[in-house]
PDB file of C-alpha atoms in Angstrom:
ATOM      1  CA  MET A   1      -0.164  -0.037  -0.084  1.00  0.00           C
ATOM      2  CA  PRO A   2       1.459   3.298  -1.313  1.00  0.00           C
ATOM      3  CA  THR A   3       2.041   6.260   1.591  1.00  0.00           C
ATOM      4  CA  ALA A   4       0.866   9.457   1.230  1.00  0.00           C
ATOM      5  CA  ALA A   5       3.091  12.293   1.137  1.00  0.00           C
ATOM      6  CA  ALA A   6       3.456  14.565   4.091  1.00  0.00           C
ATOM      7  CA  ALA A   7       1.280  17.325   3.886  1.00  0.00           C
ATOM      8  CA  PRO A   8       2.806  20.560   4.302  1.00  0.00           C
ATOM      9  CA  PRO A   9       3.135  22.224   7.580  1.00  0.00           C
ATOM     10  CA  THR A  10       0.549  24.925   8.528  1.00  0.00           C
ATOM     11  CA  ASP A  11       1.536  28.752   8.898  1.00  0.00           C
ATOM     12  CA  ALA A  12       1.270  28.221  12.717  1.00  0.00           C
ATOM     13  CA  VAL A  13       3.462  25.622  12.950  1.00  0.00           C
ATOM     14  CA  LEU A  14       6.030  26.698  10.894  1.00  0.00           C
ATOM     15  CA  ALA A  15       5.864  29.934  13.230  1.00  0.00           C
ATOM     16  CA  VAL A  16       6.143  27.949  16.361  1.00  0.00           C
ATOM     17  CA  ARG A  17       9.353  25.707  14.839  1.00  0.00           C
ATOM     18  CA  PHE A  18      10.815  29.027  13.768  1.00  0.00           C
ATOM     19  CA  VAL A  19      10.905  30.685  17.325  1.00  0.00           C
ATOM     20  CA  HIS A  20      11.859  27.174  18.697  1.00  0.00           C
ATOM     21  CA  GLU A  21      14.873  26.816  16.283  1.00  0.00           C
ATOM     22  CA  ALA A  22      16.074  29.953  14.802  1.00  0.00           C
ATOM     23  CA  MET A  23      15.464  32.387  17.573  1.00  0.00           C
ATOM     24  CA  PRO A  24      18.120  31.090  19.809  1.00  0.00           C
ATOM     25  CA  PHE A  25      20.619  32.127  17.253  1.00  0.00           C
ATOM     26  CA  HIS A  26      19.650  35.960  18.063  1.00  0.00           C
ATOM     27  CA  PRO A  27      22.256  36.810  20.282  1.00  0.00           C
ATOM     28  CA  VAL A  28      24.901  35.282  18.171  1.00  0.00           C
ATOM     29  CA  LEU A  29      23.828  37.221  14.980  1.00  0.00           C
ATOM     30  CA  LEU A  30      23.551  40.416  16.668  1.00  0.00           C
ATOM     31  CA  ARG A  31      27.235  39.914  17.956  1.00  0.00           C
ATOM     32  CA  THR A  32      28.172  39.284  14.382  1.00  0.00           C
ATOM     33  CA  ALA A  33      26.083  41.803  12.964  1.00  0.00           C
ATOM     34  CA  ARG A  34      27.656  44.539  15.241  1.00  0.00           C
ATOM     35  CA  ARG A  35      30.879  43.529  13.821  1.00  0.00           C
ATOM     36  CA  LEU A  36      30.079  44.198  10.143  1.00  0.00           C
ATOM     37  CA  THR A  37      28.150  47.353  10.938  1.00  0.00           C
ATOM     38  CA  HIS A  38      29.829  49.113  13.924  1.00  0.00           C
ATOM     39  CA  SER A  39      26.928  50.313  15.414  1.00  0.00           C
ATOM     40  CA  GLN A  40      24.264  48.925  17.821  1.00  0.00           C
ATOM     41  CA  ALA A  41      21.195  50.270  15.967  1.00  0.00           C
ATOM     42  CA  ASP A  42      22.487  49.209  12.639  1.00  0.00           C
ATOM     43  CA  ALA A  43      23.349  46.022  13.846  1.00  0.00           C
ATOM     44  CA  GLU A  44      19.792  45.159  15.472  1.00  0.00           C
ATOM     45  CA  ASP A  45      18.186  46.619  12.185  1.00  0.00           C
ATOM     46  CA  LEU A  46      20.374  44.062  10.313  1.00  0.00           C
ATOM     47  CA  VAL A  47      19.466  41.115  12.436  1.00  0.00           C
ATOM     48  CA  GLN A  48      15.560  41.846  12.389  1.00  0.00           C
ATOM     49  CA  ASP A  49      15.954  42.008   8.418  1.00  0.00           C
ATOM     50  CA  THR A  50      18.037  38.847   8.580  1.00  0.00           C
ATOM     51  CA  LEU A  51      15.216  37.003  10.504  1.00  0.00           C
ATOM     52  CA  MET A  52      12.457  38.375   8.564  1.00  0.00           C
ATOM     53  CA  ASN A  53      13.790  37.284   5.496  1.00  0.00           C
ATOM     54  CA  ALA A  54      14.623  33.932   7.205  1.00  0.00           C
ATOM     55  CA  TYR A  55      11.167  33.589   8.599  1.00  0.00           C
ATOM     56  CA  THR A  56       9.448  34.199   5.194  1.00  0.00           C
ATOM     57  CA  GLY A  57      11.698  31.436   3.480  1.00  0.00           C
ATOM     58  CA  PHE A  58      11.697  29.036   6.512  1.00  0.00           C
ATOM     59  CA  HIS A  59       8.834  26.942   4.561  1.00  0.00           C
ATOM     60  CA  ARG A  60      11.697  26.110   2.223  1.00  0.00           C
ATOM     61  CA  PHE A  61      14.100  25.310   4.772  1.00  0.00           C
ATOM     62  CA  GLU A  62      14.918  21.749   4.807  1.00  0.00           C
ATOM     63  CA  PRO A  63      14.721  20.165   8.725  1.00  0.00           C
ATOM     64  CA  GLY A  64      18.336  18.457   9.409  1.00  0.00           C
ATOM     65  CA  THR A  65      20.432  20.778   7.505  1.00  0.00           C
ATOM     66  CA  ASN A  66      22.574  23.373   8.775  1.00  0.00           C
ATOM     67  CA  LEU A  67      20.388  26.188  10.291  1.00  0.00           C
ATOM     68  CA  ARG A  68      22.841  28.262  11.700  1.00  0.00           C
ATOM     69  CA  ALA A  69      24.883  28.338   8.396  1.00  0.00           C
ATOM     70  CA  TRP A  70      21.740  29.251   6.651  1.00  0.00           C
ATOM     71  CA  LEU A  71      20.999  32.181   9.165  1.00  0.00           C
ATOM     72  CA  PHE A  72      24.572  33.589   9.010  1.00  0.00           C
ATOM     73  CA  ARG A  73      24.359  33.534   5.096  1.00  0.00           C
ATOM     74  CA  ILE A  74      21.182  35.365   5.067  1.00  0.00           C
ATOM     75  CA  LEU A  75      22.825  37.884   7.715  1.00  0.00           C
ATOM     76  CA  HIS A  76      25.654  38.394   5.456  1.00  0.00           C
ATOM     77  CA  ASN A  77      23.681  38.834   2.080  1.00  0.00           C
ATOM     78  CA  ARG A  78      21.376  41.718   3.552  1.00  0.00           C
ATOM     79  CA  TRP A  79      24.776  43.433   5.158  1.00  0.00           C
ATOM     80  CA  ILE A  80      26.264  43.155   1.945  1.00  0.00           C
ATOM     81  CA  SER A  81      22.775  44.822  -0.010  1.00  0.00           C
ATOM     82  CA  THR A  82      22.501  46.972   2.723  1.00  0.00           C
ATOM     83  CA  HIS A  83      26.273  48.258   2.342  1.00  0.00           C
ATOM     84  CA  ARG A  84      25.920  48.453  -1.443  1.00  0.00           C
ATOM     85  CA  MET A  85      22.672  50.488  -0.900  1.00  0.00           C
ATOM     86  CA  LYS A  86      23.789  53.011   1.433  1.00  0.00           C
ATOM     87  CA  GLN A  87      27.370  53.399  -0.971  1.00  0.00           C
ATOM     88  CA  ARG A  88      24.715  54.378  -3.855  1.00  0.00           C
ATOM     89  CA  ARG A  89      23.276  56.984  -1.616  1.00  0.00           C
ATOM     90  CA  PRO A  90      24.983  60.692  -1.337  1.00  0.00           C
ATOM     91  CA  ASP A  91      26.191  61.370   2.079  1.00  0.00           C
ATOM     92  CA  THR A  92      23.466  63.615   4.156  1.00  0.00           C
ATOM     93  CA  PHE A  93      24.586  65.737   6.865  1.00  0.00           C
ATOM     94  CA  ALA A  94      23.007  68.432   8.912  1.00  0.00           C
ATOM     95  CA  VAL A  95      22.863  72.068   7.245  1.00  0.00           C
ATOM     96  CA  PRO A  96      22.059  75.142   9.672  1.00  0.00           C
ATOM     97  CA  GLU A  97      18.894  76.884   8.314  1.00  0.00           C
ATOM     98  CA  PHE A  98      19.452  79.046   5.497  1.00  0.00           C
ATOM     99  CA  THR A  99      16.944  81.943   4.584  1.00  0.00           C
ATOM    100  CA  ASP A 100      16.412  83.446   1.091  1.00  0.00           C
ATOM    101  CA  CYS A 101      18.473  86.664   2.207  1.00  0.00           C
ATOM    102  CA  ASP A 102      21.423  84.558   3.210  1.00  0.00           C
ATOM    103  CA  MET A 103      21.526  82.498  -0.194  1.00  0.00           C
ATOM    104  CA  PHE A 104      20.933  85.811  -1.967  1.00  0.00           C
ATOM    105  CA  GLY A 105      23.888  87.499  -0.195  1.00  0.00           C
ATOM    106  CA  SER A 106      26.191  84.448  -0.828  1.00  0.00           C
ATOM    107  CA  ALA A 107      25.170  84.410  -4.583  1.00  0.00           C
ATOM    108  CA  GLY A 108      26.259  87.974  -5.293  1.00  0.00           C
ATOM    109  CA  HIS A 109      29.676  87.221  -3.795  1.00  0.00           C
ATOM    110  CA  SER A 110      30.339  84.106  -6.102  1.00  0.00           C
ATOM    111  CA  VAL A 111      30.987  84.695 -10.123  1.00  0.00           C
ATOM    112  CA  THR A 112      30.274  81.031 -10.934  1.00  0.00           C
ATOM    113  CA  ALA A 113      27.217  81.115  -8.927  1.00  0.00           C
ATOM    114  CA  GLU A 114      25.543  82.711 -12.014  1.00  0.00           C
ATOM    115  CA  ARG A 115      26.365  80.297 -14.768  1.00  0.00           C
ATOM    116  CA  SER A 116      27.799  76.816 -14.920  1.00  0.00           C
ATOM    117  CA  ALA A 117      31.030  75.984 -17.378  1.00  0.00           C
ATOM    118  CA  GLU A 118      28.211  73.995 -19.535  1.00  0.00           C
ATOM    119  CA  GLU A 119      26.038  77.121 -20.216  1.00  0.00           C
ATOM    120  CA  CYS A 120      29.399  79.250 -20.932  1.00  0.00           C
ATOM    121  CA  ALA A 121      30.871  76.798 -23.376  1.00  0.00           C
ATOM    122  CA  LEU A 122      27.249  76.488 -24.972  1.00  0.00           C
ATOM    123  CA  ASP A 123      27.703  80.403 -25.615  1.00  0.00           C
ATOM    124  CA  LEU A 124      30.710  79.836 -27.594  1.00  0.00           C
ATOM    125  CA  PHE A 125      28.843  78.128 -30.407  1.00  0.00           C
ATOM    126  CA  CYS A 126      28.376  80.362 -33.171  1.00  0.00           C
ATOM    127  CA  ASP A 127      24.740  79.360 -34.052  1.00  0.00           C
ATOM    128  CA  ASP A 128      22.050  79.511 -31.432  1.00  0.00           C
ATOM    129  CA  ARG A 129      19.998  76.750 -32.812  1.00  0.00           C
ATOM    130  CA  ILE A 130      22.886  74.285 -31.707  1.00  0.00           C
ATOM    131  CA  ARG A 131      23.009  75.695 -28.540  1.00  0.00           C
ATOM    132  CA  ASP A 132      18.963  75.428 -28.377  1.00  0.00           C
ATOM    133  CA  ALA A 133      19.339  71.955 -29.611  1.00  0.00           C
ATOM    134  CA  VAL A 134      21.861  70.864 -26.816  1.00  0.00           C
ATOM    135  CA  LEU A 135      19.697  72.418 -23.954  1.00  0.00           C
ATOM    136  CA  MET A 136      16.606  70.633 -24.987  1.00  0.00           C
ATOM    137  CA  LEU A 137      18.881  67.243 -24.102  1.00  0.00           C
ATOM    138  CA  PRO A 138      18.042  65.715 -20.790  1.00  0.00           C
ATOM    139  CA  GLU A 139      20.517  66.482 -18.139  1.00  0.00           C
ATOM    140  CA  GLY A 140      22.394  63.331 -18.035  1.00  0.00           C
ATOM    141  CA  PHE A 141      22.782  63.318 -21.564  1.00  0.00           C
ATOM    142  CA  ARG A 142      24.053  66.952 -21.980  1.00  0.00           C
ATOM    143  CA  THR A 143      26.495  66.794 -19.163  1.00  0.00           C
ATOM    144  CA  VAL A 144      28.032  63.644 -20.766  1.00  0.00           C
ATOM    145  CA  LEU A 145      28.057  65.428 -24.029  1.00  0.00           C
ATOM    146  CA  TYR A 146      29.841  68.391 -22.555  1.00  0.00           C
ATOM    147  CA  TYR A 147      32.636  66.222 -20.931  1.00  0.00           C
ATOM    148  CA  ALA A 148      33.181  64.310 -24.029  1.00  0.00           C
ATOM    149  CA  ASP A 149      32.856  66.375 -26.909  1.00  0.00           C
ATOM    150  CA  ILE A 150      33.207  70.218 -25.493  1.00  0.00           C
ATOM    151  CA  GLU A 151      35.756  69.645 -22.732  1.00  0.00           C
ATOM    152  CA  GLY A 152      37.716  66.612 -24.791  1.00  0.00           C
ATOM    153  CA  PHE A 153      37.543  64.145 -21.883  1.00  0.00           C
ATOM    154  CA  THR A 154      37.983  60.424 -23.019  1.00  0.00           C
ATOM    155  CA  TYR A 155      34.728  58.304 -22.177  1.00  0.00           C
ATOM    156  CA  ALA A 156      36.502  56.830 -19.415  1.00  0.00           C
ATOM    157  CA  GLU A 157      37.464  60.011 -18.047  1.00  0.00           C
ATOM    158  CA  THR A 158      33.941  60.846 -18.573  1.00  0.00           C
ATOM    159  CA  ALA A 159      32.743  57.927 -16.532  1.00  0.00           C
ATOM    160  CA  ALA A 160      34.990  58.271 -13.629  1.00  0.00           C
ATOM    161  CA  ARG A 161      34.095  61.891 -13.245  1.00  0.00           C
ATOM    162  CA  MET A 162      30.475  61.479 -13.313  1.00  0.00           C
ATOM    163  CA  GLU A 163      30.706  58.250 -11.536  1.00  0.00           C
ATOM    164  CA  ILE A 164      28.570  56.013 -13.675  1.00  0.00           C
ATOM    165  CA  PRO A 165      29.470  52.896 -15.689  1.00  0.00           C
ATOM    166  CA  LEU A 166      31.627  53.489 -18.965  1.00  0.00           C
ATOM    167  CA  GLY A 167      28.810  51.713 -21.096  1.00  0.00           C
ATOM    168  CA  THR A 168      26.295  54.261 -19.796  1.00  0.00           C
ATOM    169  CA  VAL A 169      28.591  57.165 -20.834  1.00  0.00           C
ATOM    170  CA  MET A 170      28.943  55.358 -24.418  1.00  0.00           C
ATOM    171  CA  SER A 171      25.296  55.052 -24.770  1.00  0.00           C
ATOM    172  CA  ARG A 172      24.387  58.643 -23.784  1.00  0.00           C
ATOM    173  CA  ILE A 173      26.849  59.962 -26.195  1.00  0.00           C
ATOM    174  CA  ALA A 174      25.182  58.211 -28.735  1.00  0.00           C
ATOM    175  CA  ARG A 175      21.798  59.019 -28.060  1.00  0.00           C
ATOM    176  CA  SER A 176      22.526  62.476 -27.528  1.00  0.00           C
ATOM    177  CA  ARG A 177      24.321  63.046 -30.852  1.00  0.00           C
ATOM    178  CA  GLU A 178      21.448  61.113 -32.331  1.00  0.00           C
ATOM    179  CA  ARG A 179      18.914  63.659 -30.813  1.00  0.00           C
ATOM    180  CA  LEU A 180      20.969  66.514 -32.084  1.00  0.00           C
ATOM    181  CA  ARG A 181      21.170  65.097 -35.022  1.00  0.00           C
ATOM    182  CA  ALA A 182      17.533  64.620 -35.422  1.00  0.00           C
ATOM    183  CA  ALA A 183      16.793  68.109 -33.862  1.00  0.00           C
ATOM    184  CA  LEU A 184      18.972  69.941 -36.314  1.00  0.00           C
ATOM    185  CA  THR A 185      17.857  68.131 -39.256  1.00  0.00           C
ATOM    186  CA  ASN A 186      14.218  69.154 -38.246  1.00  0.00           C
ATOM    187  CA  ILE A 187      15.106  72.760 -38.377  1.00  0.00           C
ATOM    188  CA  ALA A 188      17.098  73.100 -41.496  1.00  0.00           C
TER     189      ALA A 188
END
């Protein structure tokens, strides 16, 4: 007589099993998270994120395998993801409150505050149609085109200066030139 396959455990059974098997590793996970993050608050957030991810995937965990290693792998992967996300985000810092009057006063002292180098270079073009066509490009496309075609930087130097991949620079330059060609062809 064939035996029936075991029914999958219910959510309540999984929750009890998770608390019983995984939660004893909380202090060890927290110590490791502190070593990775160098901050108690960030470590607590990392452990909470780890345990949430472990709980949502606990139905796939096979009993009898190394639960500790599984939890530490999740912790490490979550730390890497968080670290990369923080690197992509610009630094933030507190700035004292400025009034419009303060900003106007400081702008009057700075000659470069009025116009960017890109705008000055566009004024050097002899044809207003070219300047207008360049100004119609999206900001990222215009900046890449400025560095590569006007300033004469290589694609690699442009990528490093803008902190974007080399492929993005190449694609933006190609698209910028294509848009300029189309815009100037329609005008002529």
